[in-house]
Amino acid sequence: MTEVDVVDPESGVSVKRDGSSLGEIVLRGGCLMLGYFKDPVSTSKCVTEKGWFYTGDVGRGGGVCAIHEPMINEAAVVARPDEFWGETPCAFVSLKKNNGDASNQEAATEKYIIEYCRARLPHYMVPKTVVVKEELPKTSTGKIKKYELREMAKAMGSSRISRL
């Protein structure tokens, strides 16, 4: 598993997850390099003793990679055609299973998820459409097949009726 964080480059402390605090993107996990080949000086400049790789890229602390809503298992957002805007965000979500309890299905409505996002994201990132699926399509390695979700969103047609 790979970990991602946004930290203050001087102190190494995670920045506030408020969507506006800036820091350096750091990564840690088994799929990352251990260091530069026969170059310990360069390695020490970008990889910490705890294995964090400093990418040199600036990022904002926020829920970009994490979902904090307890009912949602996973989510992916793709563009959906829109006659007025050209395209708008369309979220595909799967819900956590609660031992046969149907309360997640009832509570996690499209309206609820949009309101949840509206309270935490800039207005242009809030999905205009939410599709709840039992499971999102995945590759054999577990990555979400966004190209399939894009096709589904495209097949849904425009997200609004033309204003003409």
PDB file of C-alpha atoms in Angstrom:
ATOM      1  CA  MET A   1       0.000   0.000   0.000  1.00  0.00           C
ATOM      2  CA  THR A   2       1.244   3.485  -0.825  1.00  0.00           C
ATOM      3  CA  GLU A   3       0.696   6.400   1.529  1.00  0.00           C
ATOM      4  CA  VAL A   4       0.312   9.993   0.340  1.00  0.00           C
ATOM      5  CA  ASP A   5       0.526  13.113   2.478  1.00  0.00           C
ATOM      6  CA  VAL A   6       1.044  16.846   2.101  1.00  0.00           C
ATOM      7  CA  VAL A   7       3.601  18.192   4.572  1.00  0.00           C
ATOM      8  CA  ASP A   8       5.463  21.329   5.473  1.00  0.00           C
ATOM      9  CA  PRO A   9       8.802  20.785   3.672  1.00  0.00           C
ATOM     10  CA  GLU A  10      10.851  22.209   6.554  1.00  0.00           C
ATOM     11  CA  SER A  11       9.279  20.406   9.513  1.00  0.00           C
ATOM     12  CA  GLY A  12       7.788  17.329   7.820  1.00  0.00           C
ATOM     13  CA  VAL A  13       4.518  17.904   9.700  1.00  0.00           C
ATOM     14  CA  SER A  14       1.246  17.346   7.812  1.00  0.00           C
ATOM     15  CA  VAL A  15      -0.453  20.574   6.757  1.00  0.00           C
ATOM     16  CA  LYS A  16      -4.058  21.299   7.739  1.00  0.00           C
ATOM     17  CA  ARG A  17      -6.545  19.352   5.660  1.00  0.00           C
ATOM     18  CA  ASP A  18      -8.571  22.424   4.820  1.00  0.00           C
ATOM     19  CA  GLY A  19      -8.105  22.417   1.050  1.00  0.00           C
ATOM     20  CA  SER A  20      -6.098  25.640   1.046  1.00  0.00           C
ATOM     21  CA  SER A  21      -2.948  24.995   3.120  1.00  0.00           C
ATOM     22  CA  LEU A  22      -0.009  24.320   0.801  1.00  0.00           C
ATOM     23  CA  GLY A  23       2.824  21.879   1.331  1.00  0.00           C
ATOM     24  CA  GLU A  24       5.000  19.340  -0.442  1.00  0.00           C
ATOM     25  CA  ILE A  25       3.518  16.049  -1.628  1.00  0.00           C
ATOM     26  CA  VAL A  26       5.281  13.058  -0.041  1.00  0.00           C
ATOM     27  CA  LEU A  27       4.865   9.350  -0.783  1.00  0.00           C
ATOM     28  CA  ARG A  28       5.767   6.168   1.085  1.00  0.00           C
ATOM     29  CA  GLY A  29       5.271   2.543   0.146  1.00  0.00           C
ATOM     30  CA  GLY A  30       6.675  -0.618  -1.338  1.00  0.00           C
ATOM     31  CA  CYS A  31       6.325   0.528  -4.933  1.00  0.00           C
ATOM     32  CA  LEU A  32       8.645   3.521  -4.528  1.00  0.00           C
ATOM     33  CA  MET A  33      12.367   3.667  -5.050  1.00  0.00           C
ATOM     34  CA  LEU A  34      14.696   3.111  -2.121  1.00  0.00           C
ATOM     35  CA  GLY A  35      17.025   5.801  -3.405  1.00  0.00           C
ATOM     36  CA  TYR A  36      19.292   6.860  -6.228  1.00  0.00           C
ATOM     37  CA  PHE A  37      21.718   4.171  -7.417  1.00  0.00           C
ATOM     38  CA  LYS A  38      25.112   4.676  -5.732  1.00  0.00           C
ATOM     39  CA  ASP A  39      24.205   8.262  -4.811  1.00  0.00           C
ATOM     40  CA  PRO A  40      23.497   8.477  -1.063  1.00  0.00           C
ATOM     41  CA  VAL A  41      23.837  12.276  -1.022  1.00  0.00           C
ATOM     42  CA  SER A  42      21.016  12.797  -3.540  1.00  0.00           C
ATOM     43  CA  THR A  43      18.960  10.075  -1.850  1.00  0.00           C
ATOM     44  CA  SER A  44      19.242  11.792   1.535  1.00  0.00           C
ATOM     45  CA  LYS A  45      17.863  15.002  -0.019  1.00  0.00           C
ATOM     46  CA  CYS A  46      14.597  13.401  -1.139  1.00  0.00           C
ATOM     47  CA  VAL A  47      14.003  10.253   0.974  1.00  0.00           C
ATOM     48  CA  THR A  48      13.696  10.453   4.771  1.00  0.00           C
ATOM     49  CA  GLU A  49      14.852   7.791   7.231  1.00  0.00           C
ATOM     50  CA  LYS A  50      11.188   6.808   7.668  1.00  0.00           C
ATOM     51  CA  GLY A  51      10.884   6.161   3.926  1.00  0.00           C
ATOM     52  CA  TRP A  52       8.972   9.280   2.860  1.00  0.00           C
ATOM     53  CA  PHE A  53       9.850  10.367  -0.687  1.00  0.00           C
ATOM     54  CA  TYR A  54       9.651  14.142  -1.168  1.00  0.00           C
ATOM     55  CA  THR A  55       8.365  14.688  -4.720  1.00  0.00           C
ATOM     56  CA  GLY A  56       9.128  18.392  -5.005  1.00  0.00           C
ATOM     57  CA  ASP A  57       5.510  18.973  -6.058  1.00  0.00           C
ATOM     58  CA  VAL A  58       3.258  21.407  -4.230  1.00  0.00           C
ATOM     59  CA  GLY A  59      -0.152  20.200  -3.091  1.00  0.00           C
ATOM     60  CA  ARG A  60      -2.986  21.279  -0.847  1.00  0.00           C
ATOM     61  CA  GLY A  61      -3.992  19.452   2.269  1.00  0.00           C
ATOM     62  CA  GLY A  62      -7.485  18.180   1.666  1.00  0.00           C
ATOM     63  CA  GLY A  63      -9.617  15.150   1.103  1.00  0.00           C
ATOM     64  CA  VAL A  64      -8.389  14.617  -2.432  1.00  0.00           C
ATOM     65  CA  CYS A  65      -7.416  10.980  -1.801  1.00  0.00           C
ATOM     66  CA  ALA A  66      -9.468  10.188   1.266  1.00  0.00           C
ATOM     67  CA  ILE A  67     -13.196   9.799   1.734  1.00  0.00           C
ATOM     68  CA  HIS A  68     -14.296  10.786   5.223  1.00  0.00           C
ATOM     69  CA  GLU A  69     -18.043  10.168   4.857  1.00  0.00           C
ATOM     70  CA  PRO A  70     -18.691   7.001   6.883  1.00  0.00           C
ATOM     71  CA  MET A  71     -21.339   5.596   4.501  1.00  0.00           C
ATOM     72  CA  ILE A  72     -19.177   5.780   1.354  1.00  0.00           C
ATOM     73  CA  ASN A  73     -16.795   2.937   0.556  1.00  0.00           C
ATOM     74  CA  GLU A  74     -15.210   4.387  -2.595  1.00  0.00           C
ATOM     75  CA  ALA A  75     -15.884   7.070  -5.170  1.00  0.00           C
ATOM     76  CA  ALA A  76     -14.699   8.189  -8.584  1.00  0.00           C
ATOM     77  CA  VAL A  77     -15.607  11.353 -10.455  1.00  0.00           C
ATOM     78  CA  VAL A  78     -15.701  11.712 -14.235  1.00  0.00           C
ATOM     79  CA  ALA A  79     -17.013  14.310 -16.682  1.00  0.00           C
ATOM     80  CA  ARG A  80     -20.619  14.071 -17.862  1.00  0.00           C
ATOM     81  CA  PRO A  81     -21.779  15.971 -20.962  1.00  0.00           C
ATOM     82  CA  ASP A  82     -23.731  19.141 -20.202  1.00  0.00           C
ATOM     83  CA  GLU A  83     -25.458  21.284 -22.822  1.00  0.00           C
ATOM     84  CA  PHE A  84     -24.816  24.517 -20.920  1.00  0.00           C
ATOM     85  CA  TRP A  85     -21.359  24.019 -19.336  1.00  0.00           C
ATOM     86  CA  GLY A  86     -19.908  21.511 -21.796  1.00  0.00           C
ATOM     87  CA  GLU A  87     -19.357  18.988 -19.017  1.00  0.00           C
ATOM     88  CA  THR A  88     -20.011  18.682 -15.291  1.00  0.00           C
ATOM     89  CA  PRO A  89     -18.700  16.384 -12.533  1.00  0.00           C
ATOM     90  CA  CYS A  90     -20.496  13.044 -12.210  1.00  0.00           C
ATOM     91  CA  ALA A  91     -19.682  10.959  -9.121  1.00  0.00           C
ATOM     92  CA  PHE A  92     -19.964   7.183  -9.037  1.00  0.00           C
ATOM     93  CA  VAL A  93     -19.988   5.847  -5.473  1.00  0.00           C
ATOM     94  CA  SER A  94     -20.256   2.508  -3.730  1.00  0.00           C
ATOM     95  CA  LEU A  95     -21.535   2.347  -0.180  1.00  0.00           C
ATOM     96  CA  LYS A  96     -20.094   0.489   2.775  1.00  0.00           C
ATOM     97  CA  LYS A  97     -21.959  -2.652   3.694  1.00  0.00           C
ATOM     98  CA  ASN A  98     -23.434  -2.546   7.207  1.00  0.00           C
ATOM     99  CA  ASN A  99     -24.191  -6.167   8.083  1.00  0.00           C
ATOM    100  CA  GLY A 100     -27.346  -6.217   5.979  1.00  0.00           C
ATOM    101  CA  ASP A 101     -28.573  -2.876   7.336  1.00  0.00           C
ATOM    102  CA  ALA A 102     -30.272  -0.946   4.530  1.00  0.00           C
ATOM    103  CA  SER A 103     -29.901   2.425   6.280  1.00  0.00           C
ATOM    104  CA  ASN A 104     -26.853   3.350   4.156  1.00  0.00           C
ATOM    105  CA  GLN A 105     -28.850   2.873   0.949  1.00  0.00           C
ATOM    106  CA  GLU A 106     -31.660   5.056   2.277  1.00  0.00           C
ATOM    107  CA  ALA A 107     -29.499   7.794   3.827  1.00  0.00           C
ATOM    108  CA  ALA A 108     -26.890   8.152   1.076  1.00  0.00           C
ATOM    109  CA  THR A 109     -29.149   9.741  -1.500  1.00  0.00           C
ATOM    110  CA  GLU A 110     -27.892  11.770  -4.446  1.00  0.00           C
ATOM    111  CA  LYS A 111     -29.058  14.962  -2.695  1.00  0.00           C
ATOM    112  CA  TYR A 112     -27.258  14.054   0.560  1.00  0.00           C
ATOM    113  CA  ILE A 113     -23.964  13.292  -1.193  1.00  0.00           C
ATOM    114  CA  ILE A 114     -24.128  16.514  -3.228  1.00  0.00           C
ATOM    115  CA  GLU A 115     -24.808  18.547  -0.056  1.00  0.00           C
ATOM    116  CA  TYR A 116     -21.951  16.755   1.721  1.00  0.00           C
ATOM    117  CA  CYS A 117     -19.594  17.694  -1.132  1.00  0.00           C
ATOM    118  CA  ARG A 118     -20.958  21.246  -1.355  1.00  0.00           C
ATOM    119  CA  ALA A 119     -19.985  21.851   2.284  1.00  0.00           C
ATOM    120  CA  ARG A 120     -16.396  20.677   1.663  1.00  0.00           C
ATOM    121  CA  LEU A 121     -15.430  21.441  -1.944  1.00  0.00           C
ATOM    122  CA  PRO A 122     -15.242  24.470  -4.228  1.00  0.00           C
ATOM    123  CA  HIS A 123     -18.525  24.845  -6.143  1.00  0.00           C
ATOM    124  CA  TYR A 124     -17.024  23.805  -9.485  1.00  0.00           C
ATOM    125  CA  MET A 125     -15.859  20.462  -8.012  1.00  0.00           C
ATOM    126  CA  VAL A 126     -19.234  19.491  -6.540  1.00  0.00           C
ATOM    127  CA  PRO A 127     -20.801  16.679  -8.585  1.00  0.00           C
ATOM    128  CA  LYS A 128     -24.020  17.603 -10.365  1.00  0.00           C
ATOM    129  CA  THR A 129     -24.923  13.913 -10.650  1.00  0.00           C
ATOM    130  CA  VAL A 130     -24.321  11.023  -8.250  1.00  0.00           C
ATOM    131  CA  VAL A 131     -24.720   7.389  -9.301  1.00  0.00           C
ATOM    132  CA  VAL A 132     -24.762   4.831  -6.477  1.00  0.00           C
ATOM    133  CA  LYS A 133     -23.489   1.427  -7.594  1.00  0.00           C
ATOM    134  CA  GLU A 134     -23.035  -1.751  -5.595  1.00  0.00           C
ATOM    135  CA  GLU A 135     -19.435  -1.925  -6.802  1.00  0.00           C
ATOM    136  CA  LEU A 136     -17.338   0.248  -9.106  1.00  0.00           C
ATOM    137  CA  PRO A 137     -15.754  -1.503 -12.116  1.00  0.00           C
ATOM    138  CA  LYS A 138     -12.121  -2.438 -11.464  1.00  0.00           C
ATOM    139  CA  THR A 139      -9.108  -3.852 -13.259  1.00  0.00           C
ATOM    140  CA  SER A 140      -7.477  -7.097 -12.152  1.00  0.00           C
ATOM    141  CA  THR A 141      -5.108  -5.016  -9.996  1.00  0.00           C
ATOM    142  CA  GLY A 142      -7.957  -3.240  -8.198  1.00  0.00           C
ATOM    143  CA  LYS A 143      -7.804   0.147  -9.951  1.00  0.00           C
ATOM    144  CA  ILE A 144     -11.130   1.759 -10.799  1.00  0.00           C
ATOM    145  CA  LYS A 145     -11.856   1.596 -14.543  1.00  0.00           C
ATOM    146  CA  LYS A 146     -12.543   5.290 -15.093  1.00  0.00           C
ATOM    147  CA  TYR A 147     -12.849   4.784 -18.845  1.00  0.00           C
ATOM    148  CA  GLU A 148     -15.905   2.582 -18.193  1.00  0.00           C
ATOM    149  CA  LEU A 149     -17.368   5.220 -15.887  1.00  0.00           C
ATOM    150  CA  ARG A 150     -16.796   7.888 -18.569  1.00  0.00           C
ATOM    151  CA  GLU A 151     -18.712   5.730 -21.060  1.00  0.00           C
ATOM    152  CA  MET A 152     -21.559   5.290 -18.546  1.00  0.00           C
ATOM    153  CA  ALA A 153     -21.693   9.052 -17.921  1.00  0.00           C
ATOM    154  CA  LYS A 154     -21.654   9.757 -21.653  1.00  0.00           C
ATOM    155  CA  ALA A 155     -24.484   7.248 -22.203  1.00  0.00           C
ATOM    156  CA  MET A 156     -26.558   9.089 -19.581  1.00  0.00           C
ATOM    157  CA  GLY A 157     -26.645  12.099 -21.916  1.00  0.00           C
ATOM    158  CA  SER A 158     -26.592  15.755 -20.982  1.00  0.00           C
ATOM    159  CA  SER A 159     -27.061  16.529 -17.303  1.00  0.00           C
ATOM    160  CA  ARG A 160     -29.535  19.302 -18.045  1.00  0.00           C
ATOM    161  CA  ILE A 161     -32.057  20.291 -20.634  1.00  0.00           C
ATOM    162  CA  SER A 162     -30.888  23.021 -22.987  1.00  0.00           C
ATOM    163  CA  ARG A 163     -31.769  26.558 -21.916  1.00  0.00           C
ATOM    164  CA  LEU A 164     -32.401  27.586 -25.538  1.00  0.00           C
TER     165      LEU A 164
END
